[in-house]
């Protein structure tokens, strides 16, 4: 995490890291690289090259060797990728094993910062910040979109970063809640816009069907309440669920998240929903399929969603004229806010790649595919004239036989399943226009509502030394696990919220204050070094 630095100073820092001795001594590593590669240039290796990559295989669009994606990628870039395929459910564990063992392929995608941190001290992954001068599109987007403070969040104590993140032009909120809109209409209920209004709505839904829980959630495995706590914590001014951190920036210092009054208020709200029979207690333990079955059977009427799950998972389940739609992102005590990050899942590069004769070509290839406008459009939409068309205004439309996220229901082929585009290993980030280009009209309306909200401030950086990181690693997971465990007990009524002060004392025994002291010490040190 990090302090917001002046744009020019931060850009100079990025540039400085990109012109290090490591990145200039590359005479033996330029085989296949272009000599005139720049922003707007189509990357095409000067000789055929093969690179290996780790590949997270999603069950909804399992990998196929004959995808148009592979064929066209080779045609355009002269690069052939050989994926080491790992089921998505095992990907994080497998990635850790192969990286730690020094057996990782050159390209390691689907890395969510700070997942790279365990591999930094061993030297298993490349300090990619040393080589960003080889990546003109990456540098260009950081400068144009003023992403320097976000990039500083990735820096380790040595001043370098080890993951190339997906870059978004604006903050993107993908998840919200979905509600049975036909039932709202039947009961004459307005669309809730705040968590308090949702509480009122749920009570009305409960009155319609007293024997059922109106709200039963998914995304509980492996993080209990992963999306629900992530969303509501933002509304309460703290962190939780998927985005939980033991430390939260309060504007002056990092504080212990699990002990914040805001965190208690969030748990109190959720406990109220459970106690009143409005939120299914199984929301924190059940599988996605169990949650969907309850929705499809008409037992529940509210569930977490994003644009794809709304179209692909929920609407096909509903019968007899039932309708469902995504709610606006609910606000709470923190006001009309959204997150701050414009970074998303990215990729690491194995340190072995630095010794390859094709290293420069590798970095140019990654820069084109993941960060150029053309590469991002290709990874997302596919091949113009085959999977989509584009009119004079630049608007893209799927070809008649291709479907994706319900944009063309009559299409017999699927952009992901049959062609390999818009997959999670390649299609990261991009302009807001590109992001919105595959959204339905209702999703675009949701995103317009998000655009009106205010981003919370970017926290200051607090990179730890190797010694501090080793100590923090011993504290972080047990502390997080205990907060998660006790949070669920409070929510489910297994522990009385009157015991809050006792619980906070227990966090001290779990090294919570010591951890926060360590983080604030690192924050102060970084601030002093970067005045």
XYZ file of C-alpha atoms in Angstrom:
531
model
C 0.000 0.000 0.000
C 1.167 3.513 -0.459
C 1.334 7.264 -0.207
C 0.009 9.305 -3.125
C 3.126 10.759 -4.729
C 3.250 13.637 -7.177
C 2.626 12.279 -10.664
C 5.856 13.514 -12.158
C 7.936 12.191 -9.279
C 6.238 8.804 -9.440
C 6.595 8.620 -13.210
C 10.272 9.431 -12.819
C 10.500 6.541 -10.366
C 8.916 4.159 -12.869
C 11.249 5.386 -15.577
C 14.270 5.105 -13.319
C 13.455 1.496 -12.524
C 13.065 0.894 -16.229
C 16.574 2.133 -17.035
C 18.458 0.089 -14.455
C 21.726 -1.689 -15.366
C 19.803 -4.950 -15.501
C 17.577 -3.650 -18.288
C 20.334 -2.059 -20.373
C 22.672 -5.064 -20.488
C 20.541 -7.103 -22.851
C 22.721 -7.578 -25.920
C 22.553 -11.370 -25.588
C 18.794 -11.425 -25.029
C 17.356 -9.697 -28.094
C 16.806 -12.635 -30.440
C 13.448 -12.239 -32.152
C 12.811 -8.784 -30.674
C 11.704 -5.797 -32.735
C 14.056 -2.830 -32.977
C 11.281 -0.308 -33.638
C 8.631 -1.512 -31.177
C 6.609 1.398 -29.742
C 3.114 2.454 -28.659
C 0.734 1.665 -31.506
C 3.096 -0.825 -33.150
C 1.899 -4.342 -33.868
C 4.379 -6.633 -32.153
C 5.607 -9.380 -34.440
C 8.686 -11.354 -33.478
C 11.357 -11.377 -36.171
C 11.580 -15.165 -35.887
C 9.184 -17.850 -34.615
C 9.379 -18.179 -30.825
C 7.670 -20.450 -28.323
C 7.027 -19.377 -24.725
C 5.584 -21.506 -21.951
C 2.976 -20.240 -19.536
C 0.992 -21.436 -16.556
C -2.697 -21.607 -17.474
C -5.713 -21.489 -15.159
C -8.412 -23.597 -16.814
C -11.929 -22.365 -16.079
C -14.622 -25.065 -16.050
C -17.113 -22.809 -17.843
C -14.832 -22.454 -20.871
C -12.327 -25.293 -20.731
C -9.201 -24.898 -22.851
C -9.197 -26.204 -26.431
C -6.138 -26.619 -28.636
C -7.993 -25.503 -31.756
C -9.207 -22.150 -30.415
C -8.993 -19.291 -32.869
C -7.241 -17.346 -30.091
C -4.096 -19.508 -30.352
C -4.060 -19.501 -34.142
C -4.553 -15.769 -34.554
C -2.110 -14.927 -31.760
C 0.620 -16.857 -33.550
C -0.325 -15.295 -36.875
C -0.099 -11.756 -35.530
C 2.894 -12.056 -33.203
C 4.932 -15.037 -34.475
C 4.694 -16.333 -30.891
C 3.398 -19.760 -29.947
C 2.288 -20.282 -26.348
C 2.519 -23.702 -24.716
C 0.227 -23.697 -21.690
C 0.798 -25.807 -18.590
C -2.858 -26.376 -17.778
C -4.051 -26.354 -14.160
C -7.706 -26.539 -13.040
C -8.818 -23.146 -11.724
C -9.741 -24.723 -8.378
C -6.117 -25.830 -7.843
C -4.384 -22.936 -9.537
C -3.137 -20.941 -6.540
C -1.708 -24.010 -4.834
C -0.073 -25.331 -8.009
C 1.369 -21.911 -8.809
C 2.961 -21.680 -5.372
C 4.479 -25.130 -5.734
C 6.028 -24.622 -9.171
C 7.296 -21.105 -8.445
C 8.821 -22.097 -5.114
C 10.476 -25.102 -6.744
C 11.958 -22.964 -9.528
C 9.964 -24.911 -12.135
C 7.541 -22.192 -13.215
C 6.970 -21.414 -16.889
C 8.142 -18.003 -18.086
C 4.644 -16.452 -17.950
C 2.629 -16.784 -14.723
C -0.824 -15.130 -15.089
C -3.765 -14.590 -12.740
C -1.736 -13.130 -9.876
C -3.677 -10.886 -7.510
C -1.348 -8.587 -5.562
C 0.016 -9.225 -2.945
C 0.179 -12.901 -3.986
C 3.627 -12.230 -5.458
C 5.204 -11.324 -2.109
C 6.134 -14.854 -0.944
C 8.316 -15.286 -4.048
C 10.246 -12.021 -3.870
C 13.013 -12.829 -1.394
C 13.851 -16.147 -3.063
C 14.469 -14.475 -6.408
C 12.056 -16.892 -8.111
C 10.213 -14.128 -9.951
C 11.556 -11.198 -11.917
C 11.621 -7.628 -10.562
C 9.620 -6.510 -13.568
C 9.999 -2.836 -12.682
C 13.624 -3.125 -13.852
C 12.396 -3.799 -17.385
C 9.411 -1.530 -17.984
C 11.475 0.445 -20.503
C 10.874 -2.580 -22.756
C 7.110 -2.065 -22.357
C 6.046 1.230 -23.952
C 2.304 0.538 -23.770
C 2.497 -0.281 -20.065
C 4.376 2.944 -19.339
C 2.070 4.980 -21.561
C -1.091 3.878 -19.757
C 0.425 4.503 -16.336
C 1.283 8.054 -17.387
C -1.988 8.831 -19.214
C -4.211 7.421 -16.483
C -2.133 8.797 -13.581
C -1.676 5.338 -12.119
C 1.672 6.020 -10.447
C 0.289 5.959 -6.878
C -1.450 2.661 -7.613
C 1.761 1.184 -9.018
C 3.662 2.344 -5.932
C 1.318 0.086 -3.938
C 3.115 -2.850 -5.533
C 6.647 -1.816 -4.577
C 8.624 -3.888 -2.122
C 11.205 -2.547 0.316
C 13.831 -2.602 -2.434
C 11.706 -0.112 -4.383
C 10.867 -2.640 -7.091
C 7.645 -4.378 -8.049
C 7.374 -8.014 -9.081
C 3.934 -8.272 -10.680
C 2.599 -6.639 -13.841
C -1.001 -5.778 -12.947
C -4.001 -5.362 -15.176
C -4.578 -1.611 -15.646
C -8.011 0.009 -15.713
C -8.657 3.555 -16.840
C -11.240 3.988 -14.068
C -12.256 2.178 -10.894
C -14.363 -0.829 -11.830
C -16.912 -2.393 -9.485
C -18.025 -5.697 -10.935
C -20.120 -7.263 -8.165
C -23.382 -6.293 -6.517
C -26.564 -8.031 -5.372
C -29.328 -9.339 -7.628
C -32.993 -9.248 -6.644
C -36.204 -10.783 -8.005
C -37.659 -7.671 -9.616
C -41.015 -9.315 -10.361
C -41.551 -9.795 -6.633
C -40.575 -6.186 -5.919
C -43.122 -5.074 -8.481
C -45.788 -7.388 -7.062
C -45.307 -5.918 -3.595
C -44.917 -2.350 -4.805
C -41.414 -2.092 -3.361
C -38.870 0.452 -4.617
C -35.376 -0.601 -5.654
C -33.158 -0.391 -2.560
C -30.133 1.870 -2.882
C -28.655 1.606 0.611
C -28.027 -1.252 3.019
C -30.692 0.151 5.356
C -33.181 0.185 2.477
C -32.205 -3.414 1.685
C -33.032 -4.323 5.282
C -36.502 -2.845 4.820
C -36.924 -4.673 1.500
C -35.887 -8.000 3.003
C -38.429 -7.622 5.805
C -41.167 -7.082 3.204
C -39.994 -10.138 1.248
C -39.941 -12.164 4.466
C -43.530 -11.161 5.203
C -44.536 -12.559 1.797
C -42.947 -15.933 2.583
C -42.354 -16.202 6.367
C -40.987 -19.723 6.184
C -38.037 -18.892 3.911
C -34.940 -16.722 3.930
C -35.312 -13.978 1.310
C -31.511 -13.605 0.990
C -29.254 -16.632 0.527
C -25.792 -15.875 -0.809
C -23.029 -17.548 -2.811
C -19.243 -16.998 -3.178
C -18.661 -18.519 0.260
C -15.830 -20.872 -0.707
C -12.958 -20.528 0.039
C -13.668 -17.147 1.689
C -16.824 -17.183 3.844
C -19.016 -14.297 2.741
C -16.327 -13.304 0.238
C -18.372 -10.929 -1.912
C -20.981 -9.916 0.670
C -18.397 -8.799 3.236
C -16.303 -7.183 0.511
C -19.218 -4.993 -0.586
C -20.681 -4.094 2.768
C -17.286 -3.366 4.343
C -16.680 -0.663 1.744
C -20.041 0.888 2.633
C -19.025 0.914 6.290
C -15.523 2.306 5.766
C -13.485 -0.818 6.422
C -12.415 -3.978 4.552
C -13.755 -7.518 4.535
C -14.281 -10.664 2.511
C -12.269 -10.890 -0.695
C -10.563 -7.551 -0.029
C -9.906 -8.066 3.682
C -6.597 -6.766 4.968
C -5.493 -6.884 8.573
C -4.620 -3.201 8.177
C -6.989 -0.437 7.031
C -5.935 3.156 6.332
C -7.976 5.633 8.389
C -6.525 8.754 6.797
C -3.687 9.148 9.280
C -2.476 5.685 10.227
C -3.073 2.055 9.545
C -5.408 0.542 12.118
C -6.312 -3.033 12.960
C -9.258 -3.840 10.702
C -10.901 -6.455 12.887
C -10.982 -4.058 15.865
C -12.431 -1.016 14.063
C -15.764 0.414 15.286
C -16.795 0.401 11.626
C -16.060 -3.316 11.437
C -18.213 -3.927 14.502
C -21.043 -1.886 12.966
C -20.869 -3.995 9.810
C -21.047 -7.241 11.786
C -23.929 -5.866 13.828
C -25.900 -5.151 10.662
C -25.315 -8.649 9.279
C -26.143 -10.227 12.643
C -29.454 -8.371 12.594
C -30.289 -9.827 9.184
C -29.549 -13.350 10.410
C -31.383 -12.898 13.706
C -34.493 -11.651 11.917
C -34.484 -14.584 9.508
C -33.659 -12.373 6.531
C -30.218 -13.786 5.662
C -29.667 -17.519 5.327
C -26.951 -18.604 7.807
C -25.752 -21.095 5.188
C -24.721 -18.100 3.024
C -21.273 -18.323 4.633
C -20.676 -22.038 4.078
C -22.744 -23.322 1.133
C -21.545 -23.988 -2.381
C -22.538 -21.784 -5.294
C -24.703 -24.574 -6.667
C -26.644 -24.816 -3.405
C -27.281 -21.070 -3.433
C -28.404 -21.173 -7.069
C -30.737 -24.099 -6.404
C -32.520 -22.140 -3.699
C -32.934 -19.188 -6.055
C -34.163 -21.379 -8.905
C -36.686 -23.098 -6.630
C -38.147 -19.738 -5.635
C -37.070 -20.138 -2.011
C -34.829 -17.050 -2.072
C -34.969 -13.738 -3.881
C -31.629 -11.982 -3.288
C -28.124 -13.245 -4.155
C -24.675 -11.889 -5.062
C -23.993 -11.370 -8.735
C -21.958 -9.822 -11.480
C -22.988 -9.195 -15.070
C -22.057 -12.686 -16.282
C -23.618 -14.688 -13.444
C -26.818 -12.683 -13.772
C -27.199 -13.721 -17.418
C -25.550 -17.136 -17.434
C -26.460 -18.533 -14.001
C -29.682 -16.952 -12.754
C -31.978 -16.041 -15.609
C -31.974 -19.557 -17.106
C -33.093 -20.881 -13.695
C -36.176 -18.697 -13.388
C -39.592 -19.795 -14.618
C -43.148 -18.525 -15.041
C -42.253 -14.942 -15.889
C -39.903 -14.433 -12.948
C -37.332 -11.671 -13.500
C -34.113 -10.760 -11.785
C -31.826 -7.737 -12.039
C -28.645 -6.339 -10.551
C -29.131 -3.776 -7.786
C -27.225 -0.489 -7.745
C -24.122 -0.758 -5.576
C -25.523 -0.154 -2.112
C -24.210 2.723 -0.015
C -23.920 2.909 3.746
C -22.474 4.989 6.585
C -19.328 5.778 4.551
C -21.459 7.539 1.925
C -21.563 7.189 -1.856
C -18.140 5.601 -2.218
C -16.412 3.038 -4.364
C -13.020 1.381 -4.066
C -9.766 3.036 -5.036
C -7.927 0.386 -6.984
C -7.682 0.471 -10.760
C -5.391 -2.538 -10.784
C -6.496 -6.110 -11.110
C -5.123 -9.579 -11.577
C -1.853 -9.531 -13.477
C 1.159 -11.706 -14.173
C 4.587 -12.571 -12.847
C 7.592 -13.469 -14.970
C 9.854 -16.305 -13.916
C 13.369 -15.080 -13.137
C 14.627 -17.804 -15.505
C 13.225 -15.793 -18.397
C 15.903 -13.125 -17.916
C 18.555 -15.539 -19.203
C 16.629 -16.412 -22.345
C 17.994 -15.173 -25.668
C 14.374 -14.140 -26.384
C 13.850 -12.149 -23.187
C 13.348 -8.759 -24.860
C 10.884 -10.297 -27.314
C 9.029 -11.830 -24.360
C 8.603 -8.447 -22.669
C 7.523 -6.815 -25.937
C 5.023 -9.613 -26.536
C 3.547 -9.265 -23.033
C 3.384 -5.509 -23.443
C 1.448 -5.835 -26.701
C -0.968 -8.560 -25.593
C -1.784 -7.237 -22.120
C -1.310 -3.464 -22.435
C -1.700 -2.233 -26.023
C -5.122 -1.110 -27.217
C -4.944 -3.577 -30.106
C -3.832 -6.490 -27.931
C -6.516 -5.844 -25.339
C -9.210 -5.606 -28.000
C -7.967 -8.845 -29.559
C -7.937 -10.720 -26.232
C -11.430 -9.513 -25.413
C -13.326 -9.454 -28.727
C -11.356 -11.736 -31.024
C -10.947 -11.271 -34.757
C -12.827 -8.568 -36.627
C -15.057 -10.079 -39.288
C -15.069 -13.469 -37.593
C -16.221 -12.971 -34.007
C -17.248 -9.310 -34.228
C -17.736 -6.372 -36.552
C -17.028 -2.691 -35.997
C -18.956 0.226 -37.459
C -17.729 3.692 -38.452
C -18.142 4.967 -34.888
C -15.986 2.170 -33.490
C -18.891 0.297 -31.896
C -18.301 -3.452 -31.836
C -21.023 -6.039 -32.410
C -20.771 -9.798 -32.164
C -21.250 -11.583 -35.464
C -24.676 -13.254 -35.809
C -23.516 -16.747 -34.838
C -21.491 -15.714 -31.749
C -22.876 -15.164 -28.243
C -21.294 -13.765 -25.090
C -22.883 -12.660 -21.776
C -26.309 -12.741 -23.407
C -25.488 -10.100 -26.019
C -26.558 -12.385 -28.868
C -28.722 -15.211 -27.460
C -29.401 -16.611 -30.913
C -25.729 -17.278 -31.527
C -24.834 -20.959 -31.749
C -21.181 -20.400 -30.830
C -19.705 -18.893 -27.678
C -16.908 -16.324 -27.655
C -15.159 -17.986 -24.716
C -16.017 -21.653 -25.094
C -15.602 -21.973 -28.863
C -13.020 -19.296 -29.699
C -11.004 -18.712 -26.492
C -11.468 -14.950 -26.216
C -12.420 -12.949 -23.094
C -10.681 -15.561 -20.961
C -9.272 -14.960 -17.504
C -5.651 -15.616 -18.472
C -5.373 -12.788 -20.987
C -8.171 -10.189 -21.010
C -7.070 -7.801 -18.258
C -7.916 -4.124 -17.899
C -8.140 -1.519 -20.623
C -10.019 1.649 -21.395
C -13.440 2.269 -19.910
C -14.828 2.149 -23.439
C -13.395 -1.336 -24.000
C -14.587 -2.505 -20.592
C -18.114 -1.277 -21.268
C -18.180 -2.616 -24.824
C -19.373 -6.082 -23.810
C -21.853 -4.799 -21.256
C -25.587 -4.942 -21.774
C -27.617 -1.745 -21.476
C -28.537 -2.618 -17.890
C -24.907 -3.245 -16.938
C -23.879 0.034 -18.543
C -26.530 1.756 -16.417
C -25.035 0.095 -13.323
C -21.574 1.305 -14.291
C -22.867 4.841 -14.868
C -24.176 4.781 -11.325
C -20.744 3.680 -10.100
C -19.092 6.532 -12.010
C -21.038 9.023 -9.879
C -19.569 7.617 -6.653
C -16.347 8.869 -5.050
C -13.235 6.707 -4.882
C -11.780 6.268 -1.427
C -8.184 7.568 -1.079
C -5.280 5.385 -2.129
C -3.547 4.202 1.075
C 0.135 5.066 1.550
C 2.810 2.462 0.799
C 4.255 0.421 3.619
C 6.710 -2.063 2.057
C 8.335 -4.423 4.538
C 11.956 -5.530 4.685
C 12.674 -9.235 4.233
C 13.024 -9.604 7.992
C 9.786 -7.719 8.620
C 8.005 -9.716 5.948
C 9.125 -12.952 7.585
C 7.737 -11.750 10.903
C 4.552 -10.405 9.351
C 3.949 -13.703 7.569
C 3.939 -15.477 10.939
C 1.319 -13.056 12.233
C -0.894 -12.252 9.242
C -2.610 -15.560 8.511
C -3.403 -16.571 12.134
C -4.693 -13.045 12.759
C -6.858 -13.015 9.642
C -8.145 -16.525 10.349
C -9.145 -15.542 13.884
C -10.926 -12.390 12.713
C -12.785 -14.437 10.094
C -13.739 -17.104 12.610
C -14.984 -14.665 15.229
C -16.710 -12.469 12.637
C -18.826 -15.424 11.562
C -19.635 -16.239 15.188
C -20.805 -12.669 15.777
C -22.848 -12.626 12.557
C -24.505 -15.979 13.230
C -25.231 -15.210 16.882
C -22.864 -17.858 18.174
C -21.054 -15.127 20.087
C -22.752 -12.136 21.711
C -21.704 -8.749 20.370
C -21.599 -7.646 24.014
C -18.276 -9.535 24.112
C -16.709 -7.158 21.569
C -14.200 -5.659 24.008
C -13.094 -9.138 25.062
C -12.655 -10.068 21.408
C -10.511 -6.973 20.779
C -8.311 -8.015 23.707
C -7.998 -11.445 22.111
C -6.665 -9.796 18.951
C -3.786 -8.470 21.028
C -2.901 -12.036 21.952
C -2.912 -12.779 18.222
C -0.269 -10.031 17.690
C -2.724 -7.628 16.081
C -1.281 -4.410 17.605
C 2.280 -5.628 16.963
C 1.438 -6.246 13.325
C -0.076 -2.771 12.933
C 2.982 -1.224 14.610
C 5.176 -3.033 12.106
C 3.130 -1.763 9.151
C 3.066 1.843 10.404
C 6.814 1.718 10.989
C 7.270 0.624 7.359
C 4.909 3.373 6.199
C 6.884 6.045 8.049
C 10.183 4.708 6.734
C 8.940 4.736 3.142
C 7.593 8.269 3.535
C 10.949 9.476 4.889
C 12.851 7.855 2.030
C 10.540 9.331 -0.601
C 10.054 12.916 0.570
